[in-house]
mmCIF file with all atom_site columns, C-alpha atoms in Angstrom:
data_model
loop_
_atom_site.group_PDB
_atom_site.id
_atom_site.type_symbol
_atom_site.label_atom_id
_atom_site.label_alt_id
_atom_site.label_comp_id
_atom_site.label_asym_id
_atom_site.label_entity_id
_atom_site.label_seq_id
_atom_site.pdbx_PDB_ins_code
_atom_site.Cartn_x
_atom_site.Cartn_y
_atom_site.Cartn_z
_atom_site.occupancy
_atom_site.B_iso_or_equiv
_atom_site.pdbx_formal_charge
_atom_site.auth_seq_id
_atom_site.auth_comp_id
_atom_site.auth_asym_id
_atom_site.auth_atom_id
_atom_site.pdbx_PDB_model_num
ATOM 1   C CA . MET A 1 1   ? -18.241 -20.154 21.088  1.00 37.00 ? 1   MET A CA 1
ATOM 2   C CA . ASP A 1 2   ? -19.581 -21.380 17.707  1.00 41.00 ? 2   ASP A CA 1
ATOM 3   C CA . GLN A 1 3   ? -22.308 -18.730 17.700  1.00 43.00 ? 3   GLN A CA 1
ATOM 4   C CA . TYR A 1 4   ? -19.555 -16.053 17.376  1.00 43.00 ? 4   TYR A CA 1
ATOM 5   C CA . LYS A 1 5   ? -17.583 -17.863 14.827  1.00 41.00 ? 5   LYS A CA 1
ATOM 6   C CA . ASN A 1 6   ? -18.670 -15.696 11.802  1.00 54.00 ? 6   ASN A CA 1
ATOM 7   C CA . ILE A 1 7   ? -19.054 -12.426 13.658  1.00 51.00 ? 7   ILE A CA 1
ATOM 8   C CA . PHE A 1 8   ? -16.034 -10.926 11.866  1.00 52.00 ? 8   PHE A CA 1
ATOM 9   C CA . GLU A 1 9   ? -16.701 -12.395 8.423   1.00 55.00 ? 9   GLU A CA 1
ATOM 10  C CA . ILE A 1 10  ? -17.926 -9.878  5.864   1.00 58.00 ? 10  ILE A CA 1
ATOM 11  C CA . ARG A 1 11  ? -18.360 -10.486 2.171   1.00 59.00 ? 11  ARG A CA 1
ATOM 12  C CA . HIS A 1 12  ? -16.352 -8.479  -0.338  1.00 59.00 ? 12  HIS A CA 1
ATOM 13  C CA . ASN A 1 13  ? -17.930 -5.411  -1.798  1.00 66.00 ? 13  ASN A CA 1
ATOM 14  C CA . ASP A 1 14  ? -18.778 -4.920  -5.448  1.00 72.00 ? 14  ASP A CA 1
ATOM 15  C CA . LEU A 1 15  ? -16.020 -2.514  -6.290  1.00 84.00 ? 15  LEU A CA 1
ATOM 16  C CA . ARG A 1 16  ? -13.612 -3.959  -8.923  1.00 90.00 ? 16  ARG A CA 1
ATOM 17  C CA . PRO A 1 17  ? -9.861  -3.626  -8.757  1.00 93.00 ? 17  PRO A CA 1
ATOM 18  C CA . GLN A 1 18  ? -8.302  -1.294  -11.189 1.00 94.00 ? 18  GLN A CA 1
ATOM 19  C CA . ARG A 1 19  ? -5.275  1.072   -11.443 1.00 95.00 ? 19  ARG A CA 1
ATOM 20  C CA . GLY A 1 20  ? -5.428  3.710   -8.829  1.00 95.00 ? 20  GLY A CA 1
ATOM 21  C CA . ARG A 1 21  ? -7.737  1.824   -6.395  1.00 95.00 ? 21  ARG A CA 1
ATOM 22  C CA . VAL A 1 22  ? -6.553  0.266   -3.184  1.00 96.00 ? 22  VAL A CA 1
ATOM 23  C CA . LEU A 1 23  ? -6.868  -3.172  -1.578  1.00 96.00 ? 23  LEU A CA 1
ATOM 24  C CA . ILE A 1 24  ? -7.673  -3.383  2.169   1.00 94.00 ? 24  ILE A CA 1
ATOM 25  C CA . SER A 1 25  ? -6.813  -6.708  3.775   1.00 91.00 ? 25  SER A CA 1
ATOM 26  C CA . GLU A 1 26  ? -9.219  -8.491  5.828   1.00 87.00 ? 26  GLU A CA 1
ATOM 27  C CA . PRO A 1 27  ? -8.177  -8.798  9.537   1.00 83.00 ? 27  PRO A CA 1
ATOM 28  C CA . PHE A 1 28  ? -7.423  -12.513 9.545   1.00 78.00 ? 28  PHE A CA 1
ATOM 29  C CA . LEU A 1 29  ? -4.525  -12.412 7.039   1.00 75.00 ? 29  LEU A CA 1
ATOM 30  C CA . ARG A 1 30  ? -1.362  -13.498 8.915   1.00 76.00 ? 30  ARG A CA 1
ATOM 31  C CA . ASP A 1 31  ? 1.089   -13.023 6.060   1.00 81.00 ? 31  ASP A CA 1
ATOM 32  C CA . ALA A 1 32  ? 4.035   -10.788 7.206   1.00 78.00 ? 32  ALA A CA 1
ATOM 33  C CA . TYR A 1 33  ? 3.627   -8.593  4.093   1.00 83.00 ? 33  TYR A CA 1
ATOM 34  C CA . PHE A 1 34  ? -0.155  -8.301  3.897   1.00 91.00 ? 34  PHE A CA 1
ATOM 35  C CA . GLN A 1 35  ? -1.350  -8.376  7.423   1.00 90.00 ? 35  GLN A CA 1
ATOM 36  C CA . ARG A 1 36  ? -3.264  -5.210  8.121   1.00 91.00 ? 36  ARG A CA 1
ATOM 37  C CA . SER A 1 37  ? -2.109  -3.815  4.779   1.00 94.00 ? 37  SER A CA 1
ATOM 38  C CA . VAL A 1 38  ? -3.386  -1.203  2.250   1.00 96.00 ? 38  VAL A CA 1
ATOM 39  C CA . VAL A 1 39  ? -2.103  -1.756  -1.157  1.00 97.00 ? 39  VAL A CA 1
ATOM 40  C CA . LEU A 1 40  ? -2.183  0.737   -3.994  1.00 97.00 ? 40  LEU A CA 1
ATOM 41  C CA . LEU A 1 41  ? -2.805  -0.939  -7.354  1.00 97.00 ? 41  LEU A CA 1
ATOM 42  C CA . VAL A 1 42  ? -0.565  0.565   -10.106 1.00 96.00 ? 42  VAL A CA 1
ATOM 43  C CA . GLU A 1 43  ? -1.653  -2.070  -12.670 1.00 95.00 ? 43  GLU A CA 1
ATOM 44  C CA . HIS A 1 44  ? -4.455  -4.482  -13.015 1.00 94.00 ? 44  HIS A CA 1
ATOM 45  C CA . ASN A 1 45  ? -5.202  -6.200  -16.375 1.00 93.00 ? 45  ASN A CA 1
ATOM 46  C CA . VAL A 1 46  ? -5.754  -9.569  -17.965 1.00 91.00 ? 46  VAL A CA 1
ATOM 47  C CA . ARG A 1 47  ? -2.108  -10.548 -17.472 1.00 94.00 ? 47  ARG A CA 1
ATOM 48  C CA . GLY A 1 48  ? -1.955  -9.794  -13.701 1.00 95.00 ? 48  GLY A CA 1
ATOM 49  C CA . SER A 1 49  ? -1.747  -7.031  -11.069 1.00 96.00 ? 49  SER A CA 1
ATOM 50  C CA . MET A 1 50  ? 0.972   -5.027  -9.440  1.00 97.00 ? 50  MET A CA 1
ATOM 51  C CA . GLY A 1 51  ? 0.917   -2.762  -6.409  1.00 97.00 ? 51  GLY A CA 1
ATOM 52  C CA . PHE A 1 52  ? 2.661   -1.410  -3.337  1.00 97.00 ? 52  PHE A CA 1
ATOM 53  C CA . VAL A 1 53  ? 1.846   -1.889  0.369   1.00 97.00 ? 53  VAL A CA 1
ATOM 54  C CA . LEU A 1 54  ? 1.388   1.709   1.495   1.00 97.00 ? 54  LEU A CA 1
ATOM 55  C CA . ASN A 1 55  ? 1.614   1.335   5.256   1.00 95.00 ? 55  ASN A CA 1
ATOM 56  C CA . LYS A 1 56  ? 4.619   -0.859  6.060   1.00 95.00 ? 56  LYS A CA 1
ATOM 57  C CA . ARG A 1 57  ? 7.493   1.382   6.915   1.00 95.00 ? 57  ARG A CA 1
ATOM 58  C CA . THR A 1 58  ? 10.879  -0.227  7.211   1.00 95.00 ? 58  THR A CA 1
ATOM 59  C CA . ASP A 1 59  ? 13.978  0.982   9.196   1.00 95.00 ? 59  ASP A CA 1
ATOM 60  C CA . LEU A 1 60  ? 15.655  1.914   5.852   1.00 96.00 ? 60  LEU A CA 1
ATOM 61  C CA . THR A 1 61  ? 15.968  5.425   4.531   1.00 96.00 ? 61  THR A CA 1
ATOM 62  C CA . VAL A 1 62  ? 16.673  6.627   1.152   1.00 96.00 ? 62  VAL A CA 1
ATOM 63  C CA . ASN A 1 63  ? 19.560  8.702   2.529   1.00 94.00 ? 63  ASN A CA 1
ATOM 64  C CA . GLY A 1 64  ? 21.131  5.458   3.751   1.00 94.00 ? 64  GLY A CA 1
ATOM 65  C CA . LEU A 1 65  ? 20.930  3.987   0.296   1.00 95.00 ? 65  LEU A CA 1
ATOM 66  C CA . PHE A 1 66  ? 22.300  6.916   -1.587  1.00 95.00 ? 66  PHE A CA 1
ATOM 67  C CA . PRO A 1 67  ? 25.220  8.716   0.167   1.00 93.00 ? 67  PRO A CA 1
ATOM 68  C CA . GLU A 1 68  ? 24.681  11.901  -1.971  1.00 95.00 ? 68  GLU A CA 1
ATOM 69  C CA . LEU A 1 69  ? 21.343  12.367  -0.159  1.00 95.00 ? 69  LEU A CA 1
ATOM 70  C CA . LYS A 1 70  ? 22.723  11.944  3.432   1.00 92.00 ? 70  LYS A CA 1
ATOM 71  C CA . GLU A 1 71  ? 22.501  15.600  4.276   1.00 93.00 ? 71  GLU A CA 1
ATOM 72  C CA . LEU A 1 72  ? 18.737  15.597  3.663   1.00 94.00 ? 72  LEU A CA 1
ATOM 73  C CA . PRO A 1 73  ? 16.248  14.952  6.404   1.00 93.00 ? 73  PRO A CA 1
ATOM 74  C CA . ASP A 1 74  ? 15.491  11.214  6.684   1.00 94.00 ? 74  ASP A CA 1
ATOM 75  C CA . ILE A 1 75  ? 13.326  9.819   3.787   1.00 95.00 ? 75  ILE A CA 1
ATOM 76  C CA . PRO A 1 76  ? 11.646  6.603   4.879   1.00 96.00 ? 76  PRO A CA 1
ATOM 77  C CA . VAL A 1 77  ? 11.459  3.432   2.716   1.00 97.00 ? 77  VAL A CA 1
ATOM 78  C CA . TYR A 1 78  ? 8.234   1.298   2.781   1.00 97.00 ? 78  TYR A CA 1
ATOM 79  C CA . LEU A 1 79  ? 8.028   -2.460  2.140   1.00 96.00 ? 79  LEU A CA 1
ATOM 80  C CA . GLY A 1 80  ? 6.124   -2.553  -1.138  1.00 96.00 ? 80  GLY A CA 1
ATOM 81  C CA . GLY A 1 81  ? 5.744   -6.319  -1.168  1.00 95.00 ? 81  GLY A CA 1
ATOM 82  C CA . PRO A 1 82  ? 7.627   -9.601  -1.493  1.00 94.00 ? 82  PRO A CA 1
ATOM 83  C CA . ALA A 1 83  ? 8.665   -9.411  -5.082  1.00 95.00 ? 83  ALA A CA 1
ATOM 84  C CA . GLY A 1 84  ? 11.605  -7.361  -6.563  1.00 91.00 ? 84  GLY A CA 1
ATOM 85  C CA . SER A 1 85  ? 13.140  -6.858  -3.125  1.00 90.00 ? 85  SER A CA 1
ATOM 86  C CA . SER A 1 86  ? 16.343  -5.666  -4.620  1.00 91.00 ? 86  SER A CA 1
ATOM 87  C CA . HIS A 1 87  ? 14.725  -2.732  -6.494  1.00 94.00 ? 87  HIS A CA 1
ATOM 88  C CA . LEU A 1 88  ? 13.730  0.649   -5.169  1.00 96.00 ? 88  LEU A CA 1
ATOM 89  C CA . PHE A 1 89  ? 10.427  2.043   -6.486  1.00 97.00 ? 89  PHE A CA 1
ATOM 90  C CA . PHE A 1 90  ? 8.774   5.387   -5.904  1.00 97.00 ? 90  PHE A CA 1
ATOM 91  C CA . MET A 1 91  ? 5.479   7.207   -6.340  1.00 97.00 ? 91  MET A CA 1
ATOM 92  C CA . HIS A 1 92  ? 5.029   10.886  -6.456  1.00 97.00 ? 92  HIS A CA 1
ATOM 93  C CA . LEU A 1 93  ? 2.811   13.917  -6.873  1.00 97.00 ? 93  LEU A CA 1
ATOM 94  C CA . LEU A 1 94  ? 5.203   15.828  -9.052  1.00 96.00 ? 94  LEU A CA 1
ATOM 95  C CA . GLY A 1 95  ? 3.585   15.080  -12.431 1.00 94.00 ? 95  GLY A CA 1
ATOM 96  C CA . LYS A 1 96  ? 5.598   15.895  -15.518 1.00 92.00 ? 96  LYS A CA 1
ATOM 97  C CA . ARG A 1 97  ? 8.435   17.373  -13.408 1.00 95.00 ? 97  ARG A CA 1
ATOM 98  C CA . ILE A 1 98  ? 9.710   13.757  -13.258 1.00 97.00 ? 98  ILE A CA 1
ATOM 99  C CA . PRO A 1 99  ? 9.653   12.470  -16.865 1.00 97.00 ? 99  PRO A CA 1
ATOM 100 C CA . GLY A 1 100 ? 8.963   8.760   -17.627 1.00 96.00 ? 100 GLY A CA 1
ATOM 101 C CA . GLY A 1 101 ? 6.425   8.204   -14.844 1.00 93.00 ? 101 GLY A CA 1
ATOM 102 C CA . VAL A 1 102 ? 3.148   6.312   -15.206 1.00 93.00 ? 102 VAL A CA 1
ATOM 103 C CA . GLU A 1 103 ? 0.130   8.278   -14.237 1.00 94.00 ? 103 GLU A CA 1
ATOM 104 C CA . ILE A 1 104 ? -1.982  6.307   -11.726 1.00 94.00 ? 104 ILE A CA 1
ATOM 105 C CA . GLY A 1 105 ? -4.702  8.921   -11.322 1.00 91.00 ? 105 GLY A CA 1
ATOM 106 C CA . GLY A 1 106 ? -5.527  11.876  -9.049  1.00 90.00 ? 106 GLY A CA 1
ATOM 107 C CA . GLY A 1 107 ? -2.163  13.418  -9.818  1.00 94.00 ? 107 GLY A CA 1
ATOM 108 C CA . LEU A 1 108 ? -0.341  10.359  -8.513  1.00 96.00 ? 108 LEU A CA 1
ATOM 109 C CA . CYS A 1 109 ? 2.506   8.947   -10.631 1.00 96.00 ? 109 CYS A CA 1
ATOM 110 C CA . PHE A 1 110 ? 4.577   5.778   -10.308 1.00 95.00 ? 110 PHE A CA 1
ATOM 111 C CA . ASP A 1 111 ? 8.355   5.801   -10.994 1.00 95.00 ? 111 ASP A CA 1
ATOM 112 C CA . GLY A 1 112 ? 10.120  7.935   -13.664 1.00 96.00 ? 112 GLY A CA 1
ATOM 113 C CA . ASP A 1 113 ? 13.612  9.369   -14.172 1.00 97.00 ? 113 ASP A CA 1
ATOM 114 C CA . PHE A 1 114 ? 15.325  8.738   -10.824 1.00 96.00 ? 114 PHE A CA 1
ATOM 115 C CA . GLY A 1 115 ? 18.119  11.204  -11.729 1.00 96.00 ? 115 GLY A CA 1
ATOM 116 C CA . VAL A 1 116 ? 15.653  13.979  -12.117 1.00 97.00 ? 116 VAL A CA 1
ATOM 117 C CA . LEU A 1 117 ? 14.046  13.045  -8.861  1.00 97.00 ? 117 LEU A CA 1
ATOM 118 C CA . LYS A 1 118 ? 17.397  13.088  -7.063  1.00 96.00 ? 118 LYS A CA 1
ATOM 119 C CA . LYS A 1 119 ? 18.117  16.555  -8.396  1.00 96.00 ? 119 LYS A CA 1
ATOM 120 C CA . TYR A 1 120 ? 14.695  17.682  -7.243  1.00 97.00 ? 120 TYR A CA 1
ATOM 121 C CA . MET A 1 121 ? 15.484  16.479  -3.706  1.00 96.00 ? 121 MET A CA 1
ATOM 122 C CA . LEU A 1 122 ? 19.047  17.866  -3.721  1.00 96.00 ? 122 LEU A CA 1
ATOM 123 C CA . ASP A 1 123 ? 17.658  21.263  -4.636  1.00 96.00 ? 123 ASP A CA 1
ATOM 124 C CA . ARG A 1 124 ? 15.798  21.031  -1.284  1.00 94.00 ? 124 ARG A CA 1
ATOM 125 C CA . ASN A 1 125 ? 12.372  20.899  -2.829  1.00 95.00 ? 125 ASN A CA 1
ATOM 126 C CA . PRO A 1 126 ? 9.481   19.595  -0.703  1.00 91.00 ? 126 PRO A CA 1
ATOM 127 C CA . ILE A 1 127 ? 9.572   15.699  -0.203  1.00 93.00 ? 127 ILE A CA 1
ATOM 128 C CA . GLU A 1 128 ? 7.080   14.956  2.609   1.00 91.00 ? 128 GLU A CA 1
ATOM 129 C CA . GLY A 1 129 ? 3.741   14.222  1.290   1.00 93.00 ? 129 GLY A CA 1
ATOM 130 C CA . LYS A 1 130 ? 5.071   14.501  -2.324  1.00 95.00 ? 130 LYS A CA 1
ATOM 131 C CA . ILE A 1 131 ? 7.318   11.370  -2.764  1.00 97.00 ? 131 ILE A CA 1
ATOM 132 C CA . LYS A 1 132 ? 7.048   7.895   -1.316  1.00 97.00 ? 132 LYS A CA 1
ATOM 133 C CA . PHE A 1 133 ? 9.708   5.105   -1.723  1.00 98.00 ? 133 PHE A CA 1
ATOM 134 C CA . PHE A 1 134 ? 9.275   1.270   -1.641  1.00 97.00 ? 134 PHE A CA 1
ATOM 135 C CA . ILE A 1 135 ? 11.521  -1.734  -1.576  1.00 97.00 ? 135 ILE A CA 1
ATOM 136 C CA . GLY A 1 136 ? 9.823   -4.529  -3.485  1.00 96.00 ? 136 GLY A CA 1
ATOM 137 C CA . TYR A 1 137 ? 6.308   -4.699  -4.833  1.00 97.00 ? 137 TYR A CA 1
ATOM 138 C CA . SER A 1 138 ? 3.193   -6.873  -4.577  1.00 96.00 ? 138 SER A CA 1
ATOM 139 C CA . GLY A 1 139 ? 2.368   -8.938  -7.661  1.00 96.00 ? 139 GLY A CA 1
ATOM 140 C CA . TRP A 1 140 ? -0.475  -11.303 -8.695  1.00 96.00 ? 140 TRP A CA 1
ATOM 141 C CA . MET A 1 141 ? -0.643  -13.578 -11.755 1.00 95.00 ? 141 MET A CA 1
ATOM 142 C CA . GLU A 1 142 ? -3.527  -13.706 -14.152 1.00 93.00 ? 142 GLU A CA 1
ATOM 143 C CA . ASP A 1 143 ? -6.834  -14.093 -12.216 1.00 91.00 ? 143 ASP A CA 1
ATOM 144 C CA . GLN A 1 144 ? -5.030  -14.543 -8.906  1.00 95.00 ? 144 GLN A CA 1
ATOM 145 C CA . LEU A 1 145 ? -6.109  -11.250 -7.347  1.00 94.00 ? 145 LEU A CA 1
ATOM 146 C CA . ASP A 1 146 ? -9.731  -11.729 -8.541  1.00 92.00 ? 146 ASP A CA 1
ATOM 147 C CA . GLY A 1 147 ? -9.760  -15.063 -6.849  1.00 92.00 ? 147 GLY A CA 1
ATOM 148 C CA . GLU A 1 148 ? -8.400  -13.658 -3.597  1.00 92.00 ? 148 GLU A CA 1
ATOM 149 C CA . ILE A 1 149 ? -11.154 -10.964 -3.740  1.00 91.00 ? 149 ILE A CA 1
ATOM 150 C CA . ILE A 1 150 ? -13.844 -13.493 -4.265  1.00 89.00 ? 150 ILE A CA 1
ATOM 151 C CA . ASN A 1 151 ? -12.476 -15.455 -1.294  1.00 87.00 ? 151 ASN A CA 1
ATOM 152 C CA . ASP A 1 152 ? -12.777 -12.250 0.864   1.00 85.00 ? 152 ASP A CA 1
ATOM 153 C CA . SER A 1 153 ? -9.097  -11.658 1.500   1.00 89.00 ? 153 SER A CA 1
ATOM 154 C CA . TRP A 1 154 ? -9.324  -8.144  0.112   1.00 92.00 ? 154 TRP A CA 1
ATOM 155 C CA . LEU A 1 155 ? -11.848 -5.263  -0.056  1.00 91.00 ? 155 LEU A CA 1
ATOM 156 C CA . VAL A 1 156 ? -11.425 -2.842  -2.881  1.00 94.00 ? 156 VAL A CA 1
ATOM 157 C CA . SER A 1 157 ? -11.660 0.878   -2.035  1.00 93.00 ? 157 SER A CA 1
ATOM 158 C CA . VAL A 1 158 ? -10.787 4.274   -3.213  1.00 93.00 ? 158 VAL A CA 1
ATOM 159 C CA . MET A 1 159 ? -8.844  7.087   -1.536  1.00 93.00 ? 159 MET A CA 1
ATOM 160 C CA . THR A 1 160 ? -7.177  10.355  -2.351  1.00 93.00 ? 160 THR A CA 1
ATOM 161 C CA . SER A 1 161 ? -3.524  10.602  -3.373  1.00 94.00 ? 161 SER A CA 1
ATOM 162 C CA . ASP A 1 162 ? -2.851  12.727  -0.319  1.00 93.00 ? 162 ASP A CA 1
ATOM 163 C CA . GLU A 1 163 ? -4.271  9.952   1.860   1.00 93.00 ? 163 GLU A CA 1
ATOM 164 C CA . MET A 1 164 ? -2.111  7.374   0.283   1.00 94.00 ? 164 MET A CA 1
ATOM 165 C CA . MET A 1 165 ? 1.003   9.536   0.781   1.00 93.00 ? 165 MET A CA 1
ATOM 166 C CA . GLN A 1 166 ? 0.229   9.856   4.457   1.00 89.00 ? 166 GLN A CA 1
ATOM 167 C CA . ALA A 1 167 ? -0.107  6.116   5.064   1.00 90.00 ? 167 ALA A CA 1
ATOM 168 C CA . GLY A 1 168 ? 2.413   4.988   7.775   1.00 85.00 ? 168 GLY A CA 1
ATOM 169 C CA . ASP A 1 169 ? 1.428   1.942   9.830   1.00 83.00 ? 169 ASP A CA 1
ATOM 170 C CA . ASP A 1 170 ? -1.237  -0.378  11.048  1.00 80.00 ? 170 ASP A CA 1
ATOM 171 C CA . SER A 1 171 ? -3.297  2.758   12.265  1.00 88.00 ? 171 SER A CA 1
ATOM 172 C CA . PHE A 1 172 ? -3.735  3.527   8.578   1.00 92.00 ? 172 PHE A CA 1
ATOM 173 C CA . TRP A 1 173 ? -5.243  0.199   7.972   1.00 89.00 ? 173 TRP A CA 1
ATOM 174 C CA . LYS A 1 174 ? -7.764  0.794   10.737  1.00 89.00 ? 174 LYS A CA 1
ATOM 175 C CA . LYS A 1 175 ? -8.613  4.190   9.504   1.00 90.00 ? 175 LYS A CA 1
ATOM 176 C CA . SER A 1 176 ? -9.097  2.806   5.988   1.00 90.00 ? 176 SER A CA 1
ATOM 177 C CA . VAL A 1 177 ? -11.412 0.079   7.278   1.00 87.00 ? 177 VAL A CA 1
ATOM 178 C CA . ALA A 1 178 ? -13.345 2.715   9.369   1.00 85.00 ? 178 ALA A CA 1
ATOM 179 C CA . SER A 1 179 ? -13.864 4.845   6.207   1.00 86.00 ? 179 SER A CA 1
ATOM 180 C CA . LEU A 1 180 ? -15.812 1.828   4.700   1.00 84.00 ? 180 LEU A CA 1
ATOM 181 C CA . GLY A 1 181 ? -18.714 2.436   7.182   1.00 81.00 ? 181 GLY A CA 1
ATOM 182 C CA . SER A 1 182 ? -20.352 0.619   10.074  1.00 77.00 ? 182 SER A CA 1
ATOM 183 C CA . PRO A 1 183 ? -20.598 -2.829  8.497   1.00 75.00 ? 183 PRO A CA 1
ATOM 184 C CA . TYR A 1 184 ? -16.852 -3.044  8.998   1.00 77.00 ? 184 TYR A CA 1
ATOM 185 C CA . ASP A 1 185 ? -16.743 -1.882  12.583  1.00 72.00 ? 185 ASP A CA 1
ATOM 186 C CA . ALA A 1 186 ? -16.259 -5.393  13.785  1.00 69.00 ? 186 ALA A CA 1
ATOM 187 C CA . TRP A 1 187 ? -12.925 -5.528  11.755  1.00 70.00 ? 187 TRP A CA 1
ATOM 188 C CA . THR A 1 188 ? -11.433 -2.640  13.514  1.00 66.00 ? 188 THR A CA 1
ATOM 189 C CA . ASN A 1 189 ? -11.986 -4.372  16.799  1.00 62.00 ? 189 ASN A CA 1
ATOM 190 C CA . TYR A 1 190 ? -10.496 -7.678  15.766  1.00 57.00 ? 190 TYR A CA 1
ATOM 191 C CA . PRO A 1 191 ? -7.147  -8.164  17.641  1.00 54.00 ? 191 PRO A CA 1
ATOM 192 C CA . LYS A 1 192 ? -4.039  -8.265  15.594  1.00 58.00 ? 192 LYS A CA 1
ATOM 193 C CA . TYR A 1 193 ? -2.753  -11.328 17.501  1.00 52.00 ? 193 TYR A CA 1
ATOM 194 C CA . PRO A 1 194 ? -5.924  -13.040 18.671  1.00 51.00 ? 194 PRO A CA 1
ATOM 195 C CA . ASP A 1 195 ? -3.970  -15.986 20.114  1.00 52.00 ? 195 ASP A CA 1
ATOM 196 C CA . MET A 1 196 ? -2.575  -13.578 22.802  1.00 49.00 ? 196 MET A CA 1
ATOM 197 C CA . ASN A 1 197 ? -6.021  -12.566 24.059  1.00 49.00 ? 197 ASN A CA 1
#
């Protein structure tokens, strides 16, 4: 069995983390928040990093949190991470239509004036593929994320804003790994719960 011990171990790539890039978790992470996760970085600097897990949909809906939106089709809420779990965040592709947002890149913005966003939704404007909501966020202290990358917990990658908006579940993690090419094929075949095999 020892000869197969390192079959799934792959060193991190040379792409550096920065705002607008994504982190793809290695397949061995068992953390409830980060197992098979893809995280969008909305900030990365000398003070630390902040991001949102894109592919952990919860049972919550924005409609359930805001009664004035209850007549709209269900708008899912994603689990952004373990920090700030009492706060609702959002990202969108609406640009300057939502003032106060932080531009991430590729037309993608983070947060902004929630009142304006609510009016946009109540006016029955397109929501699917344009807006994504999160409870909580993922945060790293100074140098923490860089250390995790060096220890091969994460791979840094790039993807389009549209791809990030479509992220839904573990299958998105698998698709993201597959997009990295054949060196990572072994990752996609690694079982989520190896103890059950």
